[in-house]
Structures are given as structure tokens and as C-alpha cells.
Amino acid sequence: MFPTTNNSSTNLASMLAETKVAESNTSQGKAFLKFDFKTGDFAYGRDAEEITGETIVINTYSIQHGWTLWANGTPKKVSAPFNAELPEPMAPVDGNSPTESRSFEACFQDDPDTILVFDSNSHGGRTGVNKVLDQIKARAVSGEGEYLFPKVKLTSDSYKAKQGATVHNPVFKIVGWLNLDGEEQSSTAKLEDNLDDSMIRRRRKA
């Protein structure tokens, strides 16, 4: 389901165990996943099609950390995979300093050819991606080596700023897990993982 180069789920589990999360890959031909911090809405593509509340699958291999510097209305980016050290930030330009960023690529489960790119240098955006990576890492550390690609629901939380305005932050709520081939771990499999053999035999006999 996801393109890789000389990677396997076993390698991915090792990468997650060594994560250190902070030159970007091109986003040409891909659709940006945008989040509105004022409304809490998600949209993607040139037509800004709203997909708030929908689910997407994050390509764990694609999660990166780095820096973004806005100067003259244009962002300059540098990033590295989550299992590499945070790159050195670029030098300030005209008094503008770089801020730490997070990014990932994702797709719709029923449309793997549409690649969504989420990239944020806001505190809320970084936190949203960090929380997802923390949960993926916890799974890998616990021994899961196959279903390490999270299916997430696009939602948000909010708080009141000092100025009185409501600020929304992106939340990527994990609702399922897929493997490298796009196969989803079933709820039945999860249940049976928690049952001993005698319980399973009794259930099947009944």
C-alpha cells in the first residue's frame, strides 16, 4: 500500500525504537492537508475540500521533523526522518527565525493514490504529530512489528487564548491499524490476542 525502499515492517519497528523526534521531500503532485486553527476544520487540495471527521492512513515511514523559516512570504524547509537527529536550523533571515516543524504523508484507505501531505510548524501541529508517533512507538516497543500504520480520524481540540479568541489544534485520533500492504488489523484479532487458548477453544466449541 505504501511505497518503500529497502524497508520492511521489521525495519520500521527498529526505526521506531530509535526515534529521535525533528532536505524536505518534494510535495509536487501531492495534495496538502490543511488545518484551520480558527475553526478546527481540515481540508485538502486546491479546491479545499473539507474532510473534517473523515479517516486517513498515515505512512509511518514518512513522518519527519525539522525546521521551517518564513521569509519574504516564502517558507524554507529542512527536515529529516523521525529516526534521525533533528537537523541544524537554518540561519535567520531579516529578523525571522526558524521554528521546529513536523510532517507526514497519508492517504485515504479506499484511495491510496491520493497522497496527502501534512506539514506544520505550529505548537499544536507538532504536538498532534508527536502524539501519533508516541503511540506508534509504544506499539512497536510492546512487540508489534506489522500493524504500525495508524488509521486516524481528523478531529481537533480547542482552548481560549489570552485575547479571548478560541484556538483549535489538530488531533489525529487513532481508530485502527494497518500493515504495509494496507490490510487492517481486525477487532476480532485484537480480541483473540487477549484470550488464552482454552477460552478460544471453549468459544469455538460453543
PDB file of N, CA and C in Angstrom, residues 6-46:
ATOM      1  N   ASN A   6      13.877  -0.594   0.247  1.00  0.00           N
ATOM      2  CA  ASN A   6      14.678  -1.448   1.110  1.00  0.00           C
ATOM      3  C   ASN A   6      14.211  -1.398   2.560  1.00  0.00           C
ATOM      4  N   ASN A   7      12.904  -1.322   2.751  1.00  0.00           N
ATOM      5  CA  ASN A   7      12.350  -1.283   4.098  1.00  0.00           C
ATOM      6  C   ASN A   7      11.443  -2.480   4.314  1.00  0.00           C
ATOM      7  N   SER A   8      11.202  -2.816   5.550  1.00  0.00           N
ATOM      8  CA  SER A   8      10.246  -3.852   5.914  1.00  0.00           C
ATOM      9  C   SER A   8       9.616  -3.447   7.216  1.00  0.00           C
ATOM     10  N   SER A   9       8.561  -4.136   7.627  1.00  0.00           N
ATOM     11  CA  SER A   9       7.923  -3.813   8.891  1.00  0.00           C
ATOM     12  C   SER A   9       8.889  -4.023  10.048  1.00  0.00           C
ATOM     13  N   THR A  10       9.770  -5.019   9.906  1.00  0.00           N
ATOM     14  CA  THR A  10      10.758  -5.244  10.965  1.00  0.00           C
ATOM     15  C   THR A  10      11.681  -4.053  11.080  1.00  0.00           C
ATOM     16  N   ASN A  11      12.133  -3.530   9.931  1.00  0.00           N
ATOM     17  CA  ASN A  11      12.981  -2.344   9.951  1.00  0.00           C
ATOM     18  C   ASN A  11      12.238  -1.166  10.562  1.00  0.00           C
ATOM     19  N   LEU A  12      10.956  -1.053  10.252  1.00  0.00           N
ATOM     20  CA  LEU A  12      10.151   0.048  10.780  1.00  0.00           C
ATOM     21  C   LEU A  12      10.087  -0.023  12.299  1.00  0.00           C
ATOM     22  N   ALA A  13       9.897  -1.207  12.840  1.00  0.00           N
ATOM     23  CA  ALA A  13       9.848  -1.362  14.298  1.00  0.00           C
ATOM     24  C   ALA A  13      11.172  -0.919  14.923  1.00  0.00           C
ATOM     25  N   SER A  14      12.282  -1.251  14.262  1.00  0.00           N
ATOM     26  CA  SER A  14      13.600  -0.832  14.758  1.00  0.00           C
ATOM     27  C   SER A  14      13.748   0.674  14.687  1.00  0.00           C
ATOM     28  N   MET A  15      13.266   1.259  13.593  1.00  0.00           N
ATOM     29  CA  MET A  15      13.328   2.708  13.445  1.00  0.00           C
ATOM     30  C   MET A  15      12.543   3.401  14.558  1.00  0.00           C
ATOM     31  N   LEU A  16      11.354   2.865  14.851  1.00  0.00           N
ATOM     32  CA  LEU A  16      10.520   3.474  15.887  1.00  0.00           C
ATOM     33  C   LEU A  16      11.187   3.386  17.254  1.00  0.00           C
ATOM     34  N   ALA A  17      11.890   2.298  17.498  1.00  0.00           N
ATOM     35  CA  ALA A  17      12.572   2.137  18.780  1.00  0.00           C
ATOM     36  C   ALA A  17      13.712   3.125  18.933  1.00  0.00           C
ATOM     37  N   GLU A  18      14.209   3.644  17.790  1.00  0.00           N
ATOM     38  CA  GLU A  18      15.344   4.563  17.825  1.00  0.00           C
ATOM     39  C   GLU A  18      14.955   5.988  17.486  1.00  0.00           C
ATOM     40  N   THR A  19      13.656   6.300  17.467  1.00  0.00           N
ATOM     41  CA  THR A  19      13.223   7.625  17.061  1.00  0.00           C
ATOM     42  C   THR A  19      13.865   8.725  17.891  1.00  0.00           C
ATOM     43  N   LYS A  20      14.222   9.823  17.203  1.00  0.00           N
ATOM     44  CA  LYS A  20      14.852  10.949  17.871  1.00  0.00           C
ATOM     45  C   LYS A  20      13.990  12.196  17.734  1.00  0.00           C
ATOM     46  N   VAL A  21      12.823  12.015  17.378  1.00  0.00           N
ATOM     47  CA  VAL A  21      11.923  13.162  17.429  1.00  0.00           C
ATOM     48  C   VAL A  21      11.626  13.171  18.946  1.00  0.00           C
ATOM     49  N   ALA A  22      13.428  15.839  14.226  1.00  0.00           N
ATOM     50  CA  ALA A  22      12.585  16.799  14.483  1.00  0.00           C
ATOM     51  C   ALA A  22      12.336  16.610  13.242  1.00  0.00           C
ATOM     52  N   GLU A  23      17.109  17.468   3.525  1.00  0.00           N
ATOM     53  CA  GLU A  23      16.342  18.309   2.688  1.00  0.00           C
ATOM     54  C   GLU A  23      14.953  17.751   2.403  1.00  0.00           C
ATOM     55  N   SER A  24      13.748  18.535   2.794  1.00  0.00           N
ATOM     56  CA  SER A  24      12.391  18.038   2.638  1.00  0.00           C
ATOM     57  C   SER A  24      12.206  17.357   1.290  1.00  0.00           C
ATOM     58  N   ASN A  25      11.322  16.328   1.275  1.00  0.00           N
ATOM     59  CA  ASN A  25      10.947  15.720   0.006  1.00  0.00           C
ATOM     60  C   ASN A  25       9.983  16.642  -0.724  1.00  0.00           C
ATOM     61  N   THR A  26      10.014  16.607  -2.019  1.00  0.00           N
ATOM     62  CA  THR A  26       9.113  17.450  -2.786  1.00  0.00           C
ATOM     63  C   THR A  26       7.673  17.034  -2.610  1.00  0.00           C
ATOM     64  N   SER A  27       6.754  18.002  -2.620  1.00  0.00           N
ATOM     65  CA  SER A  27       5.332  17.710  -2.493  1.00  0.00           C
ATOM     66  C   SER A  27       4.610  17.876  -3.824  1.00  0.00           C
ATOM     67  N   GLN A  28       5.398  17.975  -4.915  1.00  0.00           N
ATOM     68  CA  GLN A  28       4.799  18.136  -6.222  1.00  0.00           C
ATOM     69  C   GLN A  28       3.927  16.929  -6.550  1.00  0.00           C
ATOM     70  N   GLY A  29       2.711  17.193  -7.030  1.00  0.00           N
ATOM     71  CA  GLY A  29       1.811  16.105  -7.368  1.00  0.00           C
ATOM     72  C   GLY A  29       1.066  15.542  -6.188  1.00  0.00           C
ATOM     73  N   LYS A  30       1.197  16.161  -5.045  1.00  0.00           N
ATOM     74  CA  LYS A  30       0.520  15.714  -3.840  1.00  0.00           C
ATOM     75  C   LYS A  30      -0.413  16.811  -3.349  1.00  0.00           C
ATOM     76  N   ALA A  31      -1.356  16.441  -2.520  1.00  0.00           N
ATOM     77  CA  ALA A  31      -2.342  17.397  -2.016  1.00  0.00           C
ATOM     78  C   ALA A  31      -2.031  17.751  -0.565  1.00  0.00           C
ATOM     79  N   PHE A  32      -1.983  19.042  -0.274  1.00  0.00           N
ATOM     80  CA  PHE A  32      -1.707  19.463   1.086  1.00  0.00           C
ATOM     81  C   PHE A  32      -2.942  19.272   1.965  1.00  0.00           C
ATOM     82  N   LEU A  33      -2.708  18.709   3.134  1.00  0.00           N
ATOM     83  CA  LEU A  33      -3.755  18.575   4.150  1.00  0.00           C
ATOM     84  C   LEU A  33      -3.657  19.805   5.044  1.00  0.00           C
ATOM     85  N   LYS A  34      -4.680  20.652   4.974  1.00  0.00           N
ATOM     86  CA  LYS A  34      -4.641  21.930   5.682  1.00  0.00           C
ATOM     87  C   LYS A  34      -5.558  21.897   6.906  1.00  0.00           C
ATOM     88  N   PHE A  35      -5.121  22.572   7.956  1.00  0.00           N
ATOM     89  CA  PHE A  35      -5.917  22.674   9.178  1.00  0.00           C
ATOM     90  C   PHE A  35      -6.158  24.136   9.493  1.00  0.00           C
ATOM     91  N   ASP A  36      -7.409  24.483   9.794  1.00  0.00           N
ATOM     92  CA  ASP A  36      -7.780  25.857  10.127  1.00  0.00           C
ATOM     93  C   ASP A  36      -7.797  26.005  11.648  1.00  0.00           C
ATOM     94  N   PHE A  37      -6.846  26.746  12.170  1.00  0.00           N
ATOM     95  CA  PHE A  37      -6.738  26.898  13.625  1.00  0.00           C
ATOM     96  C   PHE A  37      -7.865  27.745  14.205  1.00  0.00           C
ATOM     97  N   LYS A  38      -8.596  28.455  13.355  1.00  0.00           N
ATOM     98  CA  LYS A  38      -9.720  29.272  13.834  1.00  0.00           C
ATOM     99  C   LYS A  38     -11.012  28.467  13.940  1.00  0.00           C
ATOM    100  N   THR A  39     -11.193  27.503  13.028  1.00  0.00           N
ATOM    101  CA  THR A  39     -12.443  26.750  13.000  1.00  0.00           C
ATOM    102  C   THR A  39     -12.303  25.285  13.408  1.00  0.00           C
ATOM    103  N   GLY A  40     -11.080  24.762  13.328  1.00  0.00           N
ATOM    104  CA  GLY A  40     -10.871  23.354  13.634  1.00  0.00           C
ATOM    105  C   GLY A  40     -11.175  22.434  12.465  1.00  0.00           C
ATOM    106  N   ASP A  41     -11.292  22.996  11.253  1.00  0.00           N
ATOM    107  CA  ASP A  41     -11.646  22.203  10.085  1.00  0.00           C
ATOM    108  C   ASP A  41     -10.399  21.744   9.318  1.00  0.00           C
ATOM    109  N   PHE A  42     -10.521  20.541   8.730  1.00  0.00           N
ATOM    110  CA  PHE A  42      -9.489  20.017   7.837  1.00  0.00           C
ATOM    111  C   PHE A  42      -9.990  20.110   6.402  1.00  0.00           C
ATOM    112  N   ALA A  43      -9.082  20.410   5.476  1.00  0.00           N
ATOM    113  CA  ALA A  43      -9.415  20.436   4.057  1.00  0.00           C
ATOM    114  C   ALA A  43      -8.169  20.030   3.280  1.00  0.00           C
ATOM    115  N   TYR A  44      -8.362  19.627   2.035  1.00  0.00           N
ATOM    116  CA  TYR A  44      -7.200  19.245   1.234  1.00  0.00           C
ATOM    117  C   TYR A  44      -7.394  19.650  -0.218  1.00  0.00           C
ATOM    118  N   GLY A  45      -6.252  19.787  -0.907  1.00  0.00           N
ATOM    119  CA  GLY A  45      -6.271  20.069  -2.334  1.00  0.00           C
ATOM    120  C   GLY A  45      -6.541  21.511  -2.686  1.00  0.00           C
ATOM    121  N   ARG A  46      -6.435  21.813  -3.963  1.00  0.00           N
ATOM    122  CA  ARG A  46      -6.628  23.180  -4.456  1.00  0.00           C
ATOM    123  C   ARG A  46      -8.037  23.688  -4.207  1.00  0.00           C
TER     124      ARG A  46
END
